[in-house]
Coordinates of C-alpha atoms and ligand atoms in Angstrom, one line a residue:
Chain A
M72 CA 11.1 -27.7 -9.8
R73 CA 11.5 -25.5 -13.1
F74 CA 8.4 -24.6 -14.5
S75 CA 7.7 -24.5 -18.4
G76 CA 5.4 -25.4 -20.6
L77 CA 6.6 -28.7 -21.6
R78 CA 6.3 -29.5 -17.7
V79 CA 2.9 -28.4 -17.5
L80 CA 2.1 -31.0 -20.6
K81 CA 3.8 -33.9 -18.6
E82 CA 2.2 -33.4 -15.5
G83 CA -1.0 -33.0 -17.1
L84 CA -0.6 -36.4 -19.0
T85 CA 0.7 -38.2 -15.8
G86 CA -2.3 -37.3 -13.3
N87 CA -0.3 -34.1 -12.2
K88 CA 1.1 -36.4 -9.4
G89 CA 4.8 -34.8 -9.8
W90 CA 3.9 -31.1 -8.4
R91 CA 5.9 -30.2 -5.2
P92 CA 5.2 -27.8 -2.6
H93 CA 6.7 -24.5 -3.9
W94 CA 8.8 -23.9 -0.8
R95 CA 9.9 -25.8 2.4
D96 CA 8.7 -25.0 5.8
P97 CA 11.4 -25.5 8.2
E98 CA 11.8 -24.7 11.9
P99 CA 13.2 -21.4 12.7
K100 CA 17.2 -21.7 13.6
S101 CA 18.6 -19.8 16.8
D102 CA 20.7 -17.9 14.7
Y103 CA 20.3 -16.1 11.3
D104 CA 23.0 -13.1 9.5
I105 CA 19.3 -11.0 8.7
V106 CA 16.1 -11.7 10.3
I107 CA 13.0 -10.2 7.8
I108 CA 10.1 -9.3 9.8
G109 CA 6.7 -9.4 7.6
G110 CA 6.3 -12.1 4.9
G111 CA 4.2 -9.8 2.5
G112 CA 5.5 -8.9 -1.1
H113 CA 7.9 -7.0 0.3
G114 CA 9.3 -9.1 2.6
L115 CA 9.9 -11.6 0.7
S116 CA 11.5 -9.7 -2.5
T117 CA 13.8 -7.8 0.1
A118 CA 14.8 -11.5 1.0
Y119 CA 15.2 -12.7 -2.8
Y120 CA 17.1 -10.1 -3.7
L121 CA 19.3 -10.5 -0.6
A122 CA 20.2 -13.8 -2.0
R123 CA 20.2 -13.1 -5.5
E124 CA 21.7 -10.1 -5.6
H125 CA 24.1 -10.0 -2.8
G126 CA 25.0 -13.6 -1.8
L127 CA 23.4 -13.6 1.7
T128 CA 21.5 -16.6 2.0
N129 CA 21.6 -17.2 6.2
V130 CA 18.2 -14.9 6.0
A131 CA 14.7 -15.9 7.7
V132 CA 11.3 -14.3 6.8
L133 CA 9.3 -14.3 9.9
E134 CA 5.4 -14.2 9.1
K135 CA 3.0 -13.8 11.7
G136 CA 0.5 -15.7 9.5
Y137 CA 0.7 -17.2 6.2
I138 CA 2.5 -16.2 2.7
G139 CA 0.5 -13.9 0.7
G140 CA -2.4 -13.2 3.8
G141 CA -1.5 -9.4 4.1
N142 CA -2.3 -6.8 1.6
V143 CA -0.1 -8.3 -1.0
G144 CA -3.1 -10.9 -1.4
R145 CA -5.9 -7.9 -1.2
N146 CA -4.6 -5.4 -3.4
T147 CA -6.2 -4.6 -6.9
T148 CA -3.3 -5.4 -8.6
I149 CA -2.1 -2.4 -10.2
V150 CA 1.4 -1.6 -11.6
R151 CA 2.3 1.6 -13.1
A152 CA 4.9 4.1 -13.4
N153 CA 3.1 7.4 -13.9
Y154 CA 4.6 9.5 -10.6
F155 CA 5.7 12.9 -11.1
L156 CA 8.1 13.9 -8.2
E157 CA 11.6 13.1 -8.5
G158 CA 12.6 10.9 -6.0
N159 CA 9.2 9.1 -6.4
S160 CA 9.3 8.6 -10.3
Q161 CA 12.8 7.1 -10.8
F162 CA 11.6 4.9 -7.9
Y163 CA 8.6 3.6 -9.9
S164 CA 10.5 3.5 -13.1
H165 CA 13.0 1.4 -11.6
S166 CA 10.6 -1.1 -9.9
L167 CA 8.4 -1.2 -13.5
K168 CA 11.8 -2.2 -14.9
L169 CA 12.1 -4.9 -12.5
W170 CA 8.4 -6.4 -13.1
E171 CA 9.2 -6.5 -16.8
G172 CA 12.0 -9.4 -16.2
L173 CA 10.5 -10.7 -13.1
E174 CA 8.5 -13.9 -14.5
E175 CA 11.7 -14.8 -16.5
D176 CA 14.1 -13.9 -13.8
L177 CA 11.6 -16.2 -11.1
N178 CA 10.9 -18.8 -13.3
Y179 CA 7.4 -18.1 -12.3
N180 CA 3.9 -16.8 -14.0
V181 CA 3.1 -13.8 -12.2
M182 CA 0.6 -12.9 -15.2
H183 CA 2.0 -9.1 -15.4
S184 CA -0.2 -7.9 -18.2
Q185 CA 1.1 -4.1 -19.7
R186 CA -2.7 -3.8 -20.7
G187 CA -2.3 -0.2 -20.5
L188 CA -3.6 2.4 -17.6
I189 CA -5.8 5.3 -18.8
N190 CA -5.8 8.3 -16.3
L191 CA -9.1 10.1 -17.6
F192 CA -10.0 13.9 -17.0
H193 CA -12.7 16.2 -17.4
S194 CA -11.5 19.6 -17.4
D195 CA -9.1 21.7 -19.3
G196 CA -7.3 22.3 -15.7
Q197 CA -6.9 18.6 -15.4
R198 CA -5.7 18.1 -18.8
D199 CA -3.0 20.8 -18.4
A200 CA -1.8 18.9 -15.3
F201 CA -1.5 15.3 -16.9
A202 CA 0.1 16.7 -20.5
R203 CA 2.7 18.2 -17.5
R204 CA 2.8 14.4 -15.8
G205 CA 2.6 12.6 -19.4
N206 CA 5.9 14.9 -20.5
M207 CA 8.0 14.1 -16.7
M208 CA 7.4 10.5 -18.0
N209 CA 8.1 10.5 -21.2
S210 CA 11.4 12.5 -20.4
Q211 CA 12.8 9.8 -17.6
G212 CA 11.9 7.0 -20.6
D213 CA 9.1 6.0 -19.6
D214 CA 6.1 5.9 -21.7
A215 CA 2.6 8.2 -21.6
I216 CA 0.7 9.5 -24.6
L217 CA -2.3 12.1 -24.1
L218 CA -5.5 10.9 -25.4
D219 CA -8.2 13.6 -26.6
R220 CA -11.6 13.0 -26.3
E221 CA -12.0 11.0 -29.7
G222 CA -8.9 9.0 -28.9
V223 CA -10.3 7.8 -25.7
R224 CA -13.2 7.1 -27.4
K225 CA -11.6 4.4 -29.7
E226 CA -10.5 2.9 -26.3
L227 CA -13.2 3.1 -24.0
P228 CA -15.9 3.4 -26.2
Y229 CA -18.2 2.4 -22.9
L230 CA -17.9 5.2 -21.0
D231 CA -20.6 8.1 -20.9
F232 CA -18.7 10.7 -22.4
D233 CA -21.7 13.1 -21.8
N234 CA -22.4 12.8 -18.4
P235 CA -23.8 16.5 -17.9
R236 CA -21.2 17.1 -14.6
F237 CA -18.1 15.1 -15.7
P238 CA -17.9 14.9 -19.1
V239 CA -14.3 13.3 -20.5
Y240 CA -12.2 15.7 -22.0
G241 CA -9.5 12.8 -22.7
G242 CA -7.2 10.6 -20.9
L243 CA -3.0 10.1 -20.4
F244 CA -2.5 6.8 -21.5
H245 CA 0.4 4.6 -20.1
P246 CA 0.6 2.0 -22.2
R247 CA 3.0 -0.1 -20.3
G248 CA 0.7 0.0 -17.0
G249 CA -1.3 -2.6 -16.3
T250 CA -2.0 -5.8 -13.4
A251 CA -0.3 -8.4 -12.3
R252 CA -1.5 -11.4 -10.2
H253 CA -1.0 -10.8 -7.1
D254 CA -1.0 -14.2 -4.8
A255 CA 1.2 -15.2 -7.5
V256 CA 4.0 -12.5 -7.0
A257 CA 4.5 -13.5 -3.1
W258 CA 4.5 -17.1 -4.1
G259 CA 7.1 -16.5 -7.1
Y260 CA 9.4 -14.5 -4.6
A261 CA 8.8 -17.1 -1.8
R262 CA 9.7 -19.8 -3.8
G263 CA 12.8 -18.0 -5.3
A264 CA 14.0 -16.9 -1.8
D265 CA 13.6 -20.2 -0.6
Q266 CA 15.3 -21.6 -3.5
R267 CA 18.4 -20.1 -3.1
G268 CA 18.6 -20.9 0.8
V269 CA 16.4 -18.7 2.9
D270 CA 14.3 -19.9 5.5
L271 CA 10.3 -18.9 5.3
I272 CA 8.6 -19.3 8.8
Q273 CA 5.1 -18.9 8.9
N274 CA 2.9 -18.9 11.9
C275 CA 6.0 -16.8 13.6
E276 CA 5.0 -13.4 15.1
V277 CA 7.4 -11.0 16.1
T278 CA 6.7 -9.9 19.8
G279 CA 10.0 -8.4 20.7
I280 CA 13.2 -6.9 19.5
D281 CA 16.7 -7.1 21.4
I282 CA 18.8 -4.3 21.6
E283 CA 21.7 -4.0 23.5
N284 CA 23.5 -0.7 23.7
G285 CA 22.2 0.6 20.7
K286 CA 22.6 -2.5 18.8
V287 CA 20.3 -4.7 17.5
R288 CA 20.5 -8.6 18.6
G289 CA 17.6 -10.3 17.5
V290 CA 13.9 -11.2 17.9
Q291 CA 11.6 -12.2 20.0
T292 CA 9.2 -14.4 18.5
T293 CA 6.1 -16.7 19.5
R294 CA 8.4 -19.5 18.2
G295 CA 11.3 -18.9 20.4
A296 CA 14.1 -16.2 20.6
I297 CA 15.9 -15.6 17.3
R298 CA 19.5 -14.0 17.1
A299 CA 20.2 -12.1 14.0
K300 CA 23.0 -9.7 13.2
K301 CA 20.5 -7.3 11.0
V302 CA 17.0 -6.8 11.0
G303 CA 14.8 -5.6 8.7
I304 CA 11.1 -4.4 9.7
V305 CA 8.7 -4.8 6.7
V306 CA 5.2 -5.0 7.9
A307 CA 3.5 -2.5 5.9
G308 CA 0.1 -1.7 8.2
R309 CA 1.2 -3.1 11.2
S310 CA 4.8 -0.9 11.0
G311 CA 3.7 1.3 14.1
Q312 CA 3.0 -1.8 16.5
V313 CA 6.7 -3.5 15.4
A314 CA 8.7 -0.1 15.2
A315 CA 7.4 0.3 18.8
M316 CA 9.0 -2.8 20.2
A317 CA 12.3 -0.9 19.5
G318 CA 10.9 2.2 21.3
M319 CA 10.6 4.1 18.0
R320 CA 7.2 6.5 17.1
L321 CA 6.5 6.4 12.9
P322 CA 5.1 9.0 11.1
I323 CA 2.2 6.3 10.4
E324 CA -1.2 6.3 10.5
S325 CA -3.0 3.2 9.4
H326 CA -6.2 3.3 7.3
I327 CA -8.5 1.2 5.8
L328 CA -8.5 0.8 2.1
Q329 CA -11.7 -1.1 0.3
A330 CA -12.1 -2.8 -3.0
F331 CA -14.5 -4.6 -4.7
V332 CA -15.0 -7.5 -7.3
T333 CA -18.1 -8.6 -9.2
E334 CA -19.5 -11.9 -10.4
G335 CA -17.1 -13.0 -13.7
L336 CA -18.0 -11.3 -16.8
K337 CA -16.9 -12.0 -20.6
P338 CA -14.2 -9.6 -21.3
C339 CA -15.1 -5.8 -21.7
I340 CA -12.6 -3.6 -19.8
H341 CA -9.5 -4.0 -21.3
H342 CA -7.5 -1.4 -19.7
V343 CA -7.0 -0.4 -15.9
V344 CA -9.4 2.8 -16.0
S345 CA -9.6 5.9 -13.3
F346 CA -12.0 8.4 -13.2
G347 CA -10.5 11.8 -12.6
M348 CA -13.5 13.3 -11.1
G349 CA -14.6 11.0 -8.2
H350 CA -12.4 7.9 -6.6
F351 CA -13.2 5.0 -8.6
Y352 CA -10.6 2.9 -10.7
M353 CA -11.4 -0.6 -12.3
S354 CA -9.5 -3.5 -14.5
Q355 CA -11.0 -6.9 -15.1
S356 CA -9.2 -10.0 -13.8
D357 CA -8.3 -12.8 -16.2
K358 CA -11.2 -14.8 -14.3
G359 CA -13.3 -12.0 -15.6
G360 CA -14.5 -10.4 -12.3
L361 CA -14.5 -6.4 -12.6
V362 CA -11.9 -5.3 -9.7
F363 CA -12.9 -2.1 -8.4
G364 CA -11.6 0.6 -5.8
G365 CA -11.4 3.8 -4.4
D366 CA -10.1 6.0 -1.7
L367 CA -9.5 5.1 1.6
D368 CA -12.3 5.5 3.9
F369 CA -10.5 8.2 5.8
Y370 CA -10.2 7.3 9.6
A371 CA -7.4 5.4 11.0
S372 CA -8.3 1.8 11.3
Y373 CA -6.9 -1.9 11.9
A374 CA -10.3 -3.6 10.8
Q375 CA -9.9 -5.3 7.6
R376 CA -13.3 -4.1 6.5
G377 CA -14.5 -0.5 6.2
N378 CA -18.0 1.1 6.6
L379 CA -20.5 1.8 3.9
P380 CA -20.0 5.7 2.9
M381 CA -16.9 5.1 0.6
K382 CA -18.7 1.8 -0.7
E383 CA -21.5 4.3 -2.0
H384 CA -19.0 6.5 -3.3
V385 CA -17.2 4.2 -4.9
M386 CA -20.2 2.6 -6.8
E387 CA -21.8 6.0 -7.5
A388 CA -18.7 7.1 -9.4
G389 CA -18.8 3.7 -11.2
M390 CA -22.2 4.1 -12.5
A391 CA -21.1 8.0 -13.2
L392 CA -18.4 7.1 -15.8
M393 CA -19.5 3.9 -16.9
P394 CA -23.1 3.2 -17.0
M395 CA -22.8 -0.5 -18.3
I396 CA -21.6 -2.1 -15.0
G397 CA -25.0 -1.3 -13.2
K398 CA -26.0 -4.7 -14.2
A399 CA -22.9 -6.3 -12.7
K400 CA -23.6 -8.0 -9.5
V401 CA -20.8 -7.3 -6.8
L402 CA -19.5 -10.6 -5.2
R403 CA -17.3 -9.6 -2.6
S404 CA -15.5 -6.6 -0.8
W405 CA -12.5 -6.5 1.6
G406 CA -10.5 -4.4 3.4
G407 CA -6.7 -3.9 3.7
I408 CA -4.4 -1.6 6.5
M409 CA -2.3 0.8 5.0
D410 CA 0.5 2.2 6.0
M411 CA -0.1 6.1 5.6
T412 CA 2.8 8.5 6.1
P413 CA 1.7 12.1 5.9
D414 CA 3.0 13.1 2.5
G415 CA 1.9 9.6 1.0
S416 CA 5.5 8.4 0.2
P417 CA 7.4 5.7 1.5
I418 CA 10.5 5.0 3.7
I419 CA 13.5 2.9 3.1
D420 CA 15.9 3.8 5.6
K421 CA 18.0 2.7 8.6
T422 CA 16.4 3.5 12.0
G423 CA 18.5 5.2 14.6
I424 CA 19.4 1.5 16.4
D425 CA 22.5 -0.1 14.5
G426 CA 21.6 -3.0 12.4
L427 CA 17.6 -2.0 12.3
Y428 CA 16.0 -1.1 9.0
I429 CA 13.0 -0.2 8.0
D430 CA 10.8 0.0 4.8
C431 CA 7.2 1.0 5.3
G432 CA 5.0 3.8 4.2
W433 CA 3.7 2.4 1.3
C434 CA -0.1 3.9 1.5
Y435 CA -2.2 2.0 -1.2
G436 CA 0.2 2.0 -3.7
G437 CA 2.7 -0.7 -2.7
F438 CA 1.7 -3.4 -4.8
K439 CA 3.9 -1.8 -7.7
A440 CA 6.6 -1.2 -5.8
V441 CA 7.1 -5.0 -4.3
P442 CA 10.3 -5.7 -7.0
G443 CA 11.4 -2.2 -6.6
S444 CA 11.2 -2.0 -2.5
G445 CA 12.5 -5.5 -2.4
H446 CA 15.5 -4.6 -4.6
C447 CA 16.3 -1.5 -3.1
F448 CA 15.7 -2.8 0.7
A449 CA 18.3 -5.3 0.5
H450 CA 21.0 -3.1 -0.9
L451 CA 20.4 -0.9 2.0
I452 CA 20.8 -4.0 4.1
A453 CA 23.3 -5.8 2.8
Q454 CA 25.5 -2.5 2.0
D455 CA 24.7 0.2 4.3
R456 CA 23.9 2.7 2.1
P457 CA 20.4 3.4 0.1
H458 CA 20.5 2.2 -3.3
A459 CA 20.3 5.1 -5.8
A460 CA 16.8 5.2 -6.9
A461 CA 15.4 4.9 -3.4
E462 CA 17.9 7.4 -1.8
K463 CA 15.3 10.3 -1.3
Y464 CA 12.8 7.9 1.2
R465 CA 14.3 9.2 4.4
L466 CA 12.8 8.6 7.5
D467 CA 14.0 12.1 8.8
R468 CA 12.4 14.1 6.3
F469 CA 9.1 15.1 8.1
R470 CA 11.1 16.5 11.1
T471 CA 13.5 18.4 8.7
G472 CA 10.9 19.5 6.4
Y473 CA 13.6 18.7 3.2
G474 CA 12.4 16.3 0.5
L475 CA 8.9 16.2 1.5
M476 CA 7.6 14.0 -1.7
D477 CA 3.6 15.1 -1.5
E478 CA 2.1 14.1 -5.1
E479 CA -1.0 15.4 -4.2
G480 CA 0.1 18.9 -3.6
T481 CA -2.3 18.6 -0.1
G482 CA 0.5 19.1 2.1
P483 CA 2.7 16.9 4.2
Q484 CA -0.1 16.1 6.8
H485 CA -1.7 13.1 8.0
N486 CA -5.4 12.3 6.7
L487 CA -4.7 14.4 3.5
H488 CA -3.6 11.7 0.8
Chain B
M9 CA -20.0 3.5 12.0
R10 CA -22.2 5.8 14.1
I11 CA -20.6 8.6 16.5
T12 CA -22.7 10.4 19.2
C13 CA -22.3 14.2 19.1
P14 CA -22.7 15.5 22.6
I15 CA -24.8 18.1 20.9
C16 CA -26.4 16.3 18.4
G17 CA -27.1 12.5 19.5
E18 CA -26.1 9.6 17.6
R19 CA -25.2 10.4 13.9
D20 CA -23.9 8.5 10.7
I21 CA -20.3 9.1 10.0
R22 CA -21.3 10.7 6.9
E23 CA -21.7 13.9 9.1
F24 CA -18.3 14.1 10.4
T25 CA -15.0 15.2 9.5
Y26 CA -11.9 13.2 10.5
Q27 CA -8.9 15.0 11.8
G28 CA -6.7 12.3 13.3
A29 CA -5.2 11.3 16.5
A30 CA -6.3 13.7 19.6
V31 CA -2.9 15.1 19.8
A32 CA -4.0 18.4 19.0
L33 CA -5.4 18.7 22.3
D34 CA -2.0 18.9 23.3
R35 CA 0.2 21.7 21.2
P36 CA 2.9 22.3 22.2
D37 CA 5.0 25.7 22.8
P38 CA 6.2 27.3 19.8
E39 CA 9.4 27.6 20.8
A40 CA 9.6 23.6 22.1
G41 CA 11.9 22.9 19.2
D42 CA 11.9 20.6 16.1
E43 CA 11.3 17.7 17.9
A44 CA 8.4 18.6 19.9
W45 CA 6.8 19.4 16.8
D46 CA 7.9 16.5 14.8
H47 CA 5.7 14.6 17.2
Y48 CA 3.0 16.6 17.4
V49 CA 2.6 17.1 13.4
H50 CA 4.1 13.4 12.2
L51 CA 5.0 10.9 14.9
R52 CA 2.0 8.8 15.6
E53 CA 1.5 6.0 18.5
N54 CA -1.4 4.8 16.2
P55 CA -2.8 2.2 18.1
A56 CA -4.4 -1.5 17.3
G57 CA -7.3 -1.1 19.7
R58 CA -8.4 2.0 21.9
T59 CA -7.7 5.1 20.8
R60 CA -8.6 8.9 20.9
D61 CA -9.4 10.8 18.0
L62 CA -10.9 13.9 16.7
W63 CA -13.6 14.3 14.7
Y64 CA -15.4 17.6 13.4
H65 CA -19.0 17.6 13.0
S66 CA -19.3 19.6 9.8
G67 CA -22.7 18.2 8.7
G68 CA -24.0 18.9 11.8
C69 CA -23.4 21.7 15.1
S70 CA -20.0 22.2 13.7
A71 CA -18.4 20.7 17.2
W72 CA -15.2 19.1 17.4
V73 CA -15.9 15.9 19.3
V74 CA -12.8 13.6 20.8
V75 CA -14.4 10.4 19.9
T76 CA -13.1 7.2 22.1
R77 CA -13.1 4.2 19.9
D78 CA -11.7 0.7 19.3
T79 CA -9.4 0.9 16.0
V80 CA -9.8 -3.0 15.4
T81 CA -13.5 -3.3 16.1
H82 CA -14.7 0.2 15.0
E83 CA -17.0 0.0 18.1
V84 CA -17.2 3.3 19.8
F85 CA -17.2 3.9 23.8
D86 CA -17.2 7.5 24.4
T87 CA -17.4 11.2 22.9
E88 CA -17.0 14.4 24.2
L89 CA -16.8 17.8 23.7
A90 CA -13.0 18.6 22.5
E91 CA -13.4 21.9 24.3
E92 CA -14.5 20.3 27.5
A93 CA -11.9 17.2 27.1
K94 CA -8.3 17.0 28.6
A95 CA -5.4 16.3 26.7
Ligands
LIG637 C1 -8.0 -2.7 -1.3 C2 -6.1 -2.6 -1.7 C3 -5.8 -2.5 -2.9 C4 -4.8 -2.0 -3.2 N1 -4.5 -1.8 -4.4 C5 -3.3 -1.7 -4.8 C6 -3.0 -1.4 -5.9 O1 -3.5 -1.3 -7.1 N2 -1.6 -1.2 -6.6 C7 -0.6 -0.9 -5.6 O2 0.5 -0.8 -5.9 N3 -0.8 -1.1 -4.5 C8 -2.0 -1.4 -4.1 N4 -2.6 -1.7 -2.6 C9 -1.4 -1.7 -1.6 C10 -0.7 -2.9 -1.8 O3 -1.4 -4.1 -1.4 C11 0.4 -2.6 -0.1 O4 1.1 -1.5 -0.2 C12 1.6 -3.7 0.0 O5 0.7 -4.7 -0.5 C13 2.2 -3.5 1.3 O6 3.2 -4.4 1.2 P1 3.3 -5.9 1.9 O7 3.0 -6.7 0.5 O8 5.1 -6.3 2.3 O9 2.4 -6.0 3.1 P2 1.4 -7.2 3.5 O10 1.3 -8.2 2.4 O11 0.5 -6.9 4.2 O12 2.9 -7.9 4.4 C14 2.9 -7.7 5.5 C15 2.9 -8.8 6.5 O13 3.8 -8.5 7.7 C16 3.6 -9.4 8.8 N5 3.2 -9.0 9.8 C17 3.2 -8.0 10.6 N6 3.2 -7.8 11.9 C18 4.2 -8.8 12.3 C19 4.6 -9.7 13.4 N7 4.9 -9.0 14.8 N8 5.5 -10.6 13.1 C20 5.4 -11.4 11.7 N9 5.0 -11.0 10.9 C21 3.9 -9.8 10.7 C22 1.9 -9.4 8.3 O14 1.1 -10.7 8.9 C23 2.1 -9.3 6.5 O15 2.1 -10.6 6.2 C24 -3.8 -1.9 -2.1 C25 -4.1 -2.0 -0.8 C26 -5.4 -2.3 -0.4 C27 -5.7 -3.1 0.8
LIG638 ZN1 -23.3 17.8 16.5

């Protein structure tokens, strides 16, 4: 089924009776060339690019819950390429380019909206740091514009510019940054993979990984054993548990990240805006809800909900920056489990086990990475060598200390990112 | 979440600073080699369920506290002073 404007019109006039499920619900086969563990954004995009770029279609994605039930359906949907360090900057640049062709490629409306992202700064030192970051972004062909206070005022007149503690000095504007509909990204990749022959198996939890003589043979699941020549682990917050099934211990701690949404309002926030003096960022969804979040709660957790201190901090920071939101009613808050690495950057690599690959450590920034990660992980699985855009995402960089990517410069240690 | 400091009693988590898994109680020998140190500094068991981690009572008595708690429910089972705890 191809989607088009004409199709929507026709269905609208004929009672919407022609729509079909977007993917099959197959029984698992006993044998696949490749099994991907985890049906989140990254697992689905990996399967899609395995089929599309490498012609590998005897592939299954095993998801313990339902497609889109993990972080891919819980994030605040920000898509950007404003990273600074080599390794990260080219990867996110690669991913953003894939985003820009995604809807046509998938024939699916993922509502990718390049509404522009503005990171505010509030001191001379922060201005210098952002100027340098912007120059880096421009020099690799991405886009950044340094706005002074009046430049920001034109775009975001509603800010409290003269807040006595945190006056707004300006902002780094990334016009190609924006948001996308998170569920639609999962569904679009799921449909695209399914159309190319990939089996998406839901309610199928992997409970063991079979390894013989250092080589992967398949997996044990709640729906029976499945043999596979290659297995990819892409389970975000659950990476530690699944890797343990292969006897591995990862440089990962799982943490909780919260987000919030208000009642629907008339359009008022037209960009993605982030505060430079507290943990707060916001955008407005197409339904009108103000979607916002802050930082981790900062303790290891698998509860998909957080505690009050970070909620209070985020609300206070929001009120300090844009007092006009104070009358909006918060409808919901929730949390997701983040796979945090010591340097805050991800891992896409082989493991010490033949045929077993891992893609993890996306921390709180893996939604924007969904296309790039799938693209590069599929390349690694299919060709047994890293894709150029992800060649710095080595698993052993912590042990060797070589090639760490600590964007915040706080040190390659847990709990600092 | 509320944590019982063995010295100060039950307090809000705002008073505590989180350090991470209680591996710090089991520091390897300086000459133990890079694998042992990699385990200590980076690699984590990262359990979903019962865990032991280190919290610093920064807004209170400055004690280091070993907290045994559940990472799925946030229930706190037990706390003890790090100086009295065994790895
Ligand atoms: C509140 C919040 C806000 C965020 N905001 C942003 C943002 O604005 N921009 C951004 O770029 N990123 C953001 N992120 C991060 C982003 O959502 C994640 O990094 C990314 O979604 C993780 O990859 P994924 O989609 O594959 O994960 P998931 O969707 O979590 O997929 C992992 C899947 O693996 C499955 N699984 C686990 N164990 C097993 C098993 N044993 N067997 C089978 N399946 C298993 C899970 O059920 C799950 O569906 C945010 C995250 C949160 C929680
Ligand atoms: Zn105390």
